[in-house]
Coordinates of C-alpha atoms in Angstrom, one line a residue:
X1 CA 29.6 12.8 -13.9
X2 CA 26.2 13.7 -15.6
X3 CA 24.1 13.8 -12.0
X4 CA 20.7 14.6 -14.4
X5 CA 21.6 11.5 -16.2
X6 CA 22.7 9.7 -13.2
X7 CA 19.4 10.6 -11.6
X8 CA 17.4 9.9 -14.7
X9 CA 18.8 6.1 -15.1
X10 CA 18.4 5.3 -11.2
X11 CA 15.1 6.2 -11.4
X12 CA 14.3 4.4 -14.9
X13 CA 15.7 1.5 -13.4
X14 CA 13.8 2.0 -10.0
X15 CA 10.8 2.5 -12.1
X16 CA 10.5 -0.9 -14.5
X17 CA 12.0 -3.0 -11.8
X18 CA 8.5 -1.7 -9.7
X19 CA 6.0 -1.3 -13.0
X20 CA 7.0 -5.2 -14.4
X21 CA 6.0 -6.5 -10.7
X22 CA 2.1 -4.3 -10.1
X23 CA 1.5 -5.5 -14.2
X24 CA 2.5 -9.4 -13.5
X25 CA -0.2 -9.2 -10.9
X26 CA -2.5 -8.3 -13.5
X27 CA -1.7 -10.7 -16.5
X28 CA -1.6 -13.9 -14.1
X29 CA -4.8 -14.8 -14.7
X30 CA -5.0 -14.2 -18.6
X31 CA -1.5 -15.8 -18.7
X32 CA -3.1 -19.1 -17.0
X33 CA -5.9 -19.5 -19.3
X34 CA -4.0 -18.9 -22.8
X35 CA -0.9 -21.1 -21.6
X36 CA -3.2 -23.6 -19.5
X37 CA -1.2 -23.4 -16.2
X38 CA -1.9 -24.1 -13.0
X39 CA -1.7 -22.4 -10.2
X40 CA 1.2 -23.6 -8.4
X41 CA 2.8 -22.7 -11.7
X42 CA 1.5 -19.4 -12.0
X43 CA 2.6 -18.9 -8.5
X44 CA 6.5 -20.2 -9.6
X45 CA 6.4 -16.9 -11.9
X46 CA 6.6 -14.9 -9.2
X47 CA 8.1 -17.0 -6.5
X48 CA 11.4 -18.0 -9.4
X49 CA 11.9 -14.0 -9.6
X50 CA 11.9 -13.4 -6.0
X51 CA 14.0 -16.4 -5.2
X52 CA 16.5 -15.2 -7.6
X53 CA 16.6 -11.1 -7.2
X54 CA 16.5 -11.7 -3.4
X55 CA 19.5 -14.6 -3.3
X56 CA 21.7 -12.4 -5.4
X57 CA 21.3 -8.5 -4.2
X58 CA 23.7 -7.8 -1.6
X59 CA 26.7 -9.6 -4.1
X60 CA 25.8 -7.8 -7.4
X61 CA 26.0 -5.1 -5.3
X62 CA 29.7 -5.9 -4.6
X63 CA 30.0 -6.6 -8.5
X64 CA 29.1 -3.1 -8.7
X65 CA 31.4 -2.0 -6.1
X66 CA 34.3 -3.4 -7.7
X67 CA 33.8 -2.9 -11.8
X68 CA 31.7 0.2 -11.6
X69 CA 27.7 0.9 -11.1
X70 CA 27.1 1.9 -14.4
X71 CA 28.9 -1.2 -16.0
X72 CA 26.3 -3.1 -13.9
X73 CA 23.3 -0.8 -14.3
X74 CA 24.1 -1.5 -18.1
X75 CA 24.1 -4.8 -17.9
X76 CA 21.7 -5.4 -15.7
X77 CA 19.0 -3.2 -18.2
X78 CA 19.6 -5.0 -21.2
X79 CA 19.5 -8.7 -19.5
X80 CA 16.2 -7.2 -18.0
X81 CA 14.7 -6.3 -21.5
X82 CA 16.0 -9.2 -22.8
X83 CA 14.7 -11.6 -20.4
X84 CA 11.5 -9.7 -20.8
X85 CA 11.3 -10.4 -24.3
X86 CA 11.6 -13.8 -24.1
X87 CA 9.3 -14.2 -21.7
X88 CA 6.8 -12.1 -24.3
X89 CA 7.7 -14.8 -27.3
X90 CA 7.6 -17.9 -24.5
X91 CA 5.9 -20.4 -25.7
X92 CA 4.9 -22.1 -22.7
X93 CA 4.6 -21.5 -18.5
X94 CA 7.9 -23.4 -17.8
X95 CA 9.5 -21.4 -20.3
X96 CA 8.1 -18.2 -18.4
X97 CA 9.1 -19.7 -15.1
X98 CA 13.1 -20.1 -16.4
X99 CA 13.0 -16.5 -18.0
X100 CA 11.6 -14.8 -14.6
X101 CA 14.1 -16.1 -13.0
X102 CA 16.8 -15.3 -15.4
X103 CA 15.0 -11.9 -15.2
X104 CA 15.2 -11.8 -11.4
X105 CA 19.2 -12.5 -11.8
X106 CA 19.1 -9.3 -14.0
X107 CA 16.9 -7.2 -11.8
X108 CA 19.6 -8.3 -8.7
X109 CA 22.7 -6.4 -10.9
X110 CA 20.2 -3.6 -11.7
X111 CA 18.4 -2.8 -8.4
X112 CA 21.5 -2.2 -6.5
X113 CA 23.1 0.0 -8.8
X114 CA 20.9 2.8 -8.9
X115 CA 21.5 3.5 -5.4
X116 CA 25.2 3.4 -5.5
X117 CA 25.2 5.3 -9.2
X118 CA 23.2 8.2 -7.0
X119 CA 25.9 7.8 -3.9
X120 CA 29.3 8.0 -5.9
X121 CA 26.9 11.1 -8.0
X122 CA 25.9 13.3 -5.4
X123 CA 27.9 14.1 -1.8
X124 CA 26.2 13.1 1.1
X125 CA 24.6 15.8 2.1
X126 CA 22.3 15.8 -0.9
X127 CA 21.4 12.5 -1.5
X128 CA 17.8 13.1 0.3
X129 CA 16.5 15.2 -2.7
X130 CA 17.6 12.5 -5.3
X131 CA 16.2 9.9 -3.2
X132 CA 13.0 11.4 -3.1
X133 CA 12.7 12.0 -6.5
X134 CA 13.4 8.0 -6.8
X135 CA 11.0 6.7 -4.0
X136 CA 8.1 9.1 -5.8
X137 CA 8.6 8.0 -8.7
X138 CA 8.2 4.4 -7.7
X139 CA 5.0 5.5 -6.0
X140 CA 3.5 6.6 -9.4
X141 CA 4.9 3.0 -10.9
X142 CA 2.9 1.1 -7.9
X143 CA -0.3 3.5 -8.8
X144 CA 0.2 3.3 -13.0
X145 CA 0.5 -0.5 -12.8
X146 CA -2.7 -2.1 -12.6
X147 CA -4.0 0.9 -15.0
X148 CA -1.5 0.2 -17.4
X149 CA -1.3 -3.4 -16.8
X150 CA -4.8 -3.8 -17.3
X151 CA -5.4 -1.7 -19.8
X152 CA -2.6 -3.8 -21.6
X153 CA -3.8 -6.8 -21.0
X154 CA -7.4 -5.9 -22.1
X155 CA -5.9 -4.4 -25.7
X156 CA -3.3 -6.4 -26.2
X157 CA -3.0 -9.5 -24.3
X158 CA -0.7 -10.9 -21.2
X159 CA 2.1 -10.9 -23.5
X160 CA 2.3 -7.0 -23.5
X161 CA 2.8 -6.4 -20.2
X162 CA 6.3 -7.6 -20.7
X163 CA 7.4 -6.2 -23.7
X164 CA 7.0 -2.5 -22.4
X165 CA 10.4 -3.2 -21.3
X166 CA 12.5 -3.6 -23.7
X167 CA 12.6 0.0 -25.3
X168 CA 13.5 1.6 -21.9
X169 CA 15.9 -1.4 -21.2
X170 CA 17.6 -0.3 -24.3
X171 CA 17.4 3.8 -23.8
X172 CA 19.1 3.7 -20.7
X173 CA 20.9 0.0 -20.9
X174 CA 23.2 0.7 -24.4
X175 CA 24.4 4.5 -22.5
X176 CA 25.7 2.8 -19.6
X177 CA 27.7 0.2 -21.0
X178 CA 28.9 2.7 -23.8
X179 CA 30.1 5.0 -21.5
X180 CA 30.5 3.6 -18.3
X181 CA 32.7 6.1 -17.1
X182 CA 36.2 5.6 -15.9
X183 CA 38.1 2.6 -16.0
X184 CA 38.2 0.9 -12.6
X185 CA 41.0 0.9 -10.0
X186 CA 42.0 -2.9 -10.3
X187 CA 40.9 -4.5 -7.2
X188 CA 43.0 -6.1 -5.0
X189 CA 41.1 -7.8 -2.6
X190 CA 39.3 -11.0 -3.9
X191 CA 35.5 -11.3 -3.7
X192 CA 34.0 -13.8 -1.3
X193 CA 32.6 -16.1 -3.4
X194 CA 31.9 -18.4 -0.2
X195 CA 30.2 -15.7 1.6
X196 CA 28.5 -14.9 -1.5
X197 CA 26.6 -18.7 -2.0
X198 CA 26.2 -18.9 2.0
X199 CA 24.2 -15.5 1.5
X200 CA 22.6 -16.8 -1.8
X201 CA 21.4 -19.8 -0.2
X202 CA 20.2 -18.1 3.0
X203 CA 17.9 -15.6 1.5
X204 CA 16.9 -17.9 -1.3
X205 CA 15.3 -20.5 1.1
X206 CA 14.0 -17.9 2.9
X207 CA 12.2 -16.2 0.6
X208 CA 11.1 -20.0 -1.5
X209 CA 10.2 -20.5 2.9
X210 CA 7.8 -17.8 3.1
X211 CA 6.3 -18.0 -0.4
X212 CA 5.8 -21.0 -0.6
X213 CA 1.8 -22.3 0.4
X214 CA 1.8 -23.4 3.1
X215 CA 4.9 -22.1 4.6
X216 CA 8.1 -24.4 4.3
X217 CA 9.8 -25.7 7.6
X218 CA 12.3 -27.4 5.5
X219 CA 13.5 -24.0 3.9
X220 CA 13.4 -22.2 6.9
X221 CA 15.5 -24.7 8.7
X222 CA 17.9 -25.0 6.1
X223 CA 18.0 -21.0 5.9
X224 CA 18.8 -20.9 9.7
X225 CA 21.3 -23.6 9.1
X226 CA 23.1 -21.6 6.1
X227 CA 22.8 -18.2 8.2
X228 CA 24.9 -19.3 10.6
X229 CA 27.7 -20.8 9.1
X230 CA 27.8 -17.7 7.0
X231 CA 28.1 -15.7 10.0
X232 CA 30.9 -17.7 10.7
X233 CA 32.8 -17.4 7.8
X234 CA 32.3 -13.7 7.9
X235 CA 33.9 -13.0 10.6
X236 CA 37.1 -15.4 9.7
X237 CA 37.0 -14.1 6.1
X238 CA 40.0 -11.6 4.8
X239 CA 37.7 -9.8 2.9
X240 CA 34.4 -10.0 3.6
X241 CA 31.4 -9.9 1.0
X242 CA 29.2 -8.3 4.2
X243 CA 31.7 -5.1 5.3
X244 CA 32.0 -4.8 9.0
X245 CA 32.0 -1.4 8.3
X246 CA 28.4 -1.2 6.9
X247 CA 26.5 -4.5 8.3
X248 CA 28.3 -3.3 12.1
X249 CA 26.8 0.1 11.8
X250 CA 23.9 0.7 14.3
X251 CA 22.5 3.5 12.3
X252 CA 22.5 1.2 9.2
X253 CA 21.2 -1.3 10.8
X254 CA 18.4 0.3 12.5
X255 CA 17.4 1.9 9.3
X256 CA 17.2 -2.5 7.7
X257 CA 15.3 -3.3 10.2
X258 CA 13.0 -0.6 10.1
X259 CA 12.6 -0.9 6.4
X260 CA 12.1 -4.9 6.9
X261 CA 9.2 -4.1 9.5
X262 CA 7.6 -0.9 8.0
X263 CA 7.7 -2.9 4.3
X264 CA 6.4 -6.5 5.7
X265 CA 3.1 -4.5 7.6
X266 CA 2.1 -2.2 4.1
X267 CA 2.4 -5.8 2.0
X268 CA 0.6 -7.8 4.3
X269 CA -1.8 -4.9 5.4
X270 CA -2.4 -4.5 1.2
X271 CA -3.0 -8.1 1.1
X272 CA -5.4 -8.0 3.5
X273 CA -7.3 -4.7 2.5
X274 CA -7.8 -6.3 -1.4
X275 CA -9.3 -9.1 0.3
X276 CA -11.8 -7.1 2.6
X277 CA -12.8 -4.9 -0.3
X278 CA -13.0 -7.1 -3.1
X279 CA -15.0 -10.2 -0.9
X280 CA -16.3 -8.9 2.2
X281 CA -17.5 -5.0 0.6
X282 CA -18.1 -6.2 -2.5
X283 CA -16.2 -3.8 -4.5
X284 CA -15.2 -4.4 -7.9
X285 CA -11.2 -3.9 -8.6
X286 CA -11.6 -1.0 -10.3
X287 CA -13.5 0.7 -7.6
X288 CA -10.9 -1.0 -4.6
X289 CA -7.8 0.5 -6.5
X290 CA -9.6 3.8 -6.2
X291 CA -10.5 3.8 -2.7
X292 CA -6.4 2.8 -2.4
X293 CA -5.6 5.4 -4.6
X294 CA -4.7 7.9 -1.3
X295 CA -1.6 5.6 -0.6
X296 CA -0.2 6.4 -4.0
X297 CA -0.8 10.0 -3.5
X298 CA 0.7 10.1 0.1
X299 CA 3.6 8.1 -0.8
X300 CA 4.7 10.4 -3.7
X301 CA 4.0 14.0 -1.7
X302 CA 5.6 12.7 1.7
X303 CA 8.7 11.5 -0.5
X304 CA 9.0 14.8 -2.0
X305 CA 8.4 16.8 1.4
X306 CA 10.8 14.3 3.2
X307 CA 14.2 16.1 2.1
X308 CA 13.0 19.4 4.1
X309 CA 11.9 17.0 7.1
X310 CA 15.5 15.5 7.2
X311 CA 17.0 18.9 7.5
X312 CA 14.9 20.3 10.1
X313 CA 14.1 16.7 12.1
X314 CA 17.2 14.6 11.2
X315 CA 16.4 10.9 10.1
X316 CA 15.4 9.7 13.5
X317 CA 12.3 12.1 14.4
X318 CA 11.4 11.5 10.7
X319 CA 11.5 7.9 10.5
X320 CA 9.7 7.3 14.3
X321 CA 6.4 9.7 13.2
X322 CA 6.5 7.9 9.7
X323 CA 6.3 4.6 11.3
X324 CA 3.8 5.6 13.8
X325 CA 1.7 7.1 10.8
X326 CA 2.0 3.3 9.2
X327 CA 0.9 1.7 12.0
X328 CA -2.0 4.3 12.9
X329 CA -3.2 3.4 9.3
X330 CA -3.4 -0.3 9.6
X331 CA -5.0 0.2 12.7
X332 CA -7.5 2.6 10.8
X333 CA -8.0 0.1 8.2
X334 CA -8.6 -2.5 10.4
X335 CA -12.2 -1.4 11.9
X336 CA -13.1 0.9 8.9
X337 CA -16.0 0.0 6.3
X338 CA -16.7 3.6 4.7
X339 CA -14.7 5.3 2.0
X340 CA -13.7 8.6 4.2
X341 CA -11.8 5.9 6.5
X342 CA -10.7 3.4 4.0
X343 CA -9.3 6.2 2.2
X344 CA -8.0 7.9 5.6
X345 CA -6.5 4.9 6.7
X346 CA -4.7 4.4 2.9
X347 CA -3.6 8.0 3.2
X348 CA -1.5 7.5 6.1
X349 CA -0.1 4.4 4.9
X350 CA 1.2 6.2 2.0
X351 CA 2.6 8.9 3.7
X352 CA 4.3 6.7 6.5
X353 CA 6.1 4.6 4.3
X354 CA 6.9 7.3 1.6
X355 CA 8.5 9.1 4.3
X356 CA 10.3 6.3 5.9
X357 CA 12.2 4.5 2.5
X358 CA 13.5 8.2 1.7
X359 CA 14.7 8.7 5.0
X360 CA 15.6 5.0 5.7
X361 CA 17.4 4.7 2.3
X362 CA 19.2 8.0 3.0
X363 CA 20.8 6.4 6.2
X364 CA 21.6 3.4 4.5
X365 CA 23.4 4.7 1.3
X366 CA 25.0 8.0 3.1
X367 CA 26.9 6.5 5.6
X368 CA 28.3 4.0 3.4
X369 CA 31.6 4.7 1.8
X370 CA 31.8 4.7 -1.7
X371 CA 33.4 2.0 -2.2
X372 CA 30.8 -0.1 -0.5
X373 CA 27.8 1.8 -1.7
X374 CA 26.3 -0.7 -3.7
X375 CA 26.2 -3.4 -1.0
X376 CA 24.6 -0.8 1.0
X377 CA 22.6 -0.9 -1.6
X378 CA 21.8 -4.1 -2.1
X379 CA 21.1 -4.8 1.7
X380 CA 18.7 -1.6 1.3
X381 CA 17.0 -4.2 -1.5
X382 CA 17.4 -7.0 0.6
X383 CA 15.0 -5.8 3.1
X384 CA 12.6 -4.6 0.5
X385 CA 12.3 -8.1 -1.1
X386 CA 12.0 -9.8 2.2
X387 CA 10.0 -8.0 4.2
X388 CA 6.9 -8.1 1.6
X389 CA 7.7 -11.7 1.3
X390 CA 6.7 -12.2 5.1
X391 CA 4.3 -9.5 5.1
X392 CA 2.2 -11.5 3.0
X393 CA 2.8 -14.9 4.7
X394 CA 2.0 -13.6 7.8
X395 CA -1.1 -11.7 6.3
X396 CA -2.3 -15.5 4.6
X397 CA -1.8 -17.1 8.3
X398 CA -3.7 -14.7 10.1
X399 CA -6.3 -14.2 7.5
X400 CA -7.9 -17.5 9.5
X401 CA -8.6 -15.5 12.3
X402 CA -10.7 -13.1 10.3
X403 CA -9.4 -9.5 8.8
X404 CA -9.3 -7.7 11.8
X405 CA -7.0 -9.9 14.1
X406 CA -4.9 -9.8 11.0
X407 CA -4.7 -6.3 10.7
X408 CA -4.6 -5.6 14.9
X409 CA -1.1 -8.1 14.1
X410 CA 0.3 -6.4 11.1
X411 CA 0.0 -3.0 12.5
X412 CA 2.2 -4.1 15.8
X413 CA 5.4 -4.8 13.2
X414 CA 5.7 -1.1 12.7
X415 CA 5.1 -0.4 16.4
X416 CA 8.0 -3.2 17.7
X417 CA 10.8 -1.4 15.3
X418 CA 10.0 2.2 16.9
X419 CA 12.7 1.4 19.5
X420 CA 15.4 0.7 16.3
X421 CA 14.8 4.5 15.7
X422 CA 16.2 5.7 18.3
X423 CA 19.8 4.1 16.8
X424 CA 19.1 6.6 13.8
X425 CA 21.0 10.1 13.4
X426 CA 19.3 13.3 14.7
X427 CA 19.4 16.3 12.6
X428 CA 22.8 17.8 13.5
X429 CA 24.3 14.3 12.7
X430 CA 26.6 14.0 9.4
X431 CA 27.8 11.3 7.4
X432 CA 31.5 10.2 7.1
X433 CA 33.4 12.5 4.3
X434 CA 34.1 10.0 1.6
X435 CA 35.9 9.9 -2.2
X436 CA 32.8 10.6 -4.4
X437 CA 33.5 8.3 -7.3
X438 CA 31.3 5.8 -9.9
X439 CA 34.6 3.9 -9.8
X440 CA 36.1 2.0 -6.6
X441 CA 39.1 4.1 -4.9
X442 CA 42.7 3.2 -5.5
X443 CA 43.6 0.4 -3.1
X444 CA 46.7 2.7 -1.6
X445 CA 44.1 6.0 -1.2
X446 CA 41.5 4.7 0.9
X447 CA 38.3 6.8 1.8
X448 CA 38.0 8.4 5.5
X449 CA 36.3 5.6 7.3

């Protein structure tokens, strides 16, 4: 296997997945005036992705699994380019709420993929350095987008924003499908399609729940409802969609949670901070994205300094000082009103959770065999997608008490999941040996487990 190209692709698709989400932001507003929405239906253009990508993760990541990352990586590119430019010729805002949703179904078989492509590429003992070179570049993507987004948008028009896609859609999309590498083991197991629209349903409503202004009761009950009865089922199923192997790790799921908590305090922290600058400072966007731009900095040099961390700390030191870096920065934030602690408090945001999704991710994908690396990966972009999501719900609530409170609550997430740490390996810990392969294992060779 190409690991240059493998690396290349799972970063490409790391990249426009992040990039299309910081430019959307930006071409809301222009895309309500031209197409004369509203905002409840501006809001579905973002709420119809997440519902989607979010619903369908964790199974694409079984698709993957089963057929072959790359097949799905490829597919999952060109629907992504292709839903993109049809949402660049839509005529109208329904039309762009169908296509971001058709996107998000796209973005579910992509996201997942480039972590497993990077697992069956590289044995486990090196997956930190490819990681890192992932997580930073999706730090660059979170810092490019509202320059590029706006700058796009200004030229060009709302339109734009999405057709960036399509040429790196196609660069990397048309490779993977063309040579997809070798021809999967036929599986023998049959996939859990009941599992799969129990999970579907369950993180749908949640995420539609916590999205939704003002919060949904009805979506969170029927989320609870669903949850259980797919707990149920998974533990009577043959073959589960949710491995016991992976979802009954404790390191694994240490490193979910941790990822939910550190993820839902930088979104709803963010969402606070734009607010405070923008209304209560006074500062334009231009000048709030620079006094942020220390979080973009952080997250990209912590994410590259984070392999050598792992080596010498192990993945539980690491992650515990990263998250207590997060949560020192929101508490920063929260009482700050000059630039050298707005941008202080920014800087150890970024380097907290830069740290933290390398070494976090790393846990996640390496002690997942092989043959279950993209649902590892898919859980991995599970928690990503929901814990943002109820970041920023929790950050609207709060926001009634005033900025501060907000802030004060935020920054205790980060400090409750400090205990999950302690489930995390140290640095003499290694992962389970397993067959390092793009392609499931034969059914009568199984990996070491």
């Amino acid at each position: 296997m190409n690991r240059p190209w493998t690396l290349a692709s799972s970063v490409a698709g790391a990249v426009i997945v992040a990039l299309d989400g910081t430019v959307l932001t930006v071409a809301q507003p222009s895309l309500q005036r031209e197409l004369h929405a509203s905002f409840a239906q501006v809001q579905w253009t973002s709420t119809g992705y997440l519902v989607a990508v979010a619903s369908l993760l964790v199974f694409a990541g079984r698709l993957g699994d089963r057929y072959g990352q790359r097949r799905l990586f490829g597919l999952g590119m060109l629907g992504f380019g292709a839903a993109s430019a049809g949402i660049g010729l839509a005529p109208g805002v329904g039309w762009v709420i169908g296509l971001r949703a058709v996107q998000g179904v796209f973005g579910a078989l992509l996201q997942p993929a480039t972590l497993g492509m990077l697992r069956a590429a590289y044995p486990p003992d090196r997956l930190a350095s490819p990681l890192a070179v992932r997580t930073s570049a999706i730090g660059l993507a979170a810092a490019a987008g509202p320059l590029v987004g706006g700058a796009l948008v200004t030229g060009l028009g709302w339109r734009a924003v999405f057709f960036v896609n399509v040429l790196p859609a196609l660069a990397f999309g048309l490779p993977a499908l063309l040579r997809p590498g070798r021809r999967p083991v036929p599986a023998r197991t049959p996939l859990d399609l009941p599992g799969a629209v129990l999970l579907a349903v369950t993180l749908g409503c949640l995420v539609y729940a916590v999205t939704a202004r003002p919060v949904s009761g009805a979506g969170l009950a029927l989320s609870a409802v669903t949850a259980a009865v797919l707990v149920r089922h998974e533990r009577r199923a043959a073959s589960p969609l949710l491995p016991p192997r992976v979802i009954g790790s404790r390191a694994v799921g240490a490193a979910l949670g941790v990822l939910v908590a550190v993820s839902a305090s930088l979104f709803g922290t963010l969402f606070v901070a734009t607010y405070v600058l923008q209304r209560r400072l006074g500062l334009d966007p231009f000048d709030s994205a620079l006094r942020s731009l220390p979080l973009a900095v952080l997250m990209v040099l912590s994410a590259a300094l984070c392999p050598a961390l792992l080596r010498r700390c192990g993945a539980r030191a690491a992650t515990a000082g990263a998250t207590v870096a997060l949560a020192l920065g929101v508490l920063v934030l929260s009482g700050a009103t000059r630039t050298p602690a707005l941008e202080f408090g920014f800087a150890l945001l970024g380097a907290g959770f830069g740290t933290v999704m390398v070494a976090a991710t790393q846990v996640i994908v390496r002690w997942a065999e092989v043959t279950a690396a993209g649902v590892a990966g898919g859980l991995q972009q599970t928690a990503l997608n929901i814990g943002p999501a109820v970041g920023v719900a929790g950050a609207t609530a709060l926001l009634t008490a005033g900025p501060g409170p907000a802030l004060l609550a935020l920054a205790v997430l980060p400090a409750l999941a400090l205990p999950a740490t302690r489930a995390l390996p140290g640095p003499a810990a290694a992962a389970p040996l397993t067959h390092a392969s793009d392609e499931p294992v034969p059914a009568q060779s199984p990996a070491p487990r």
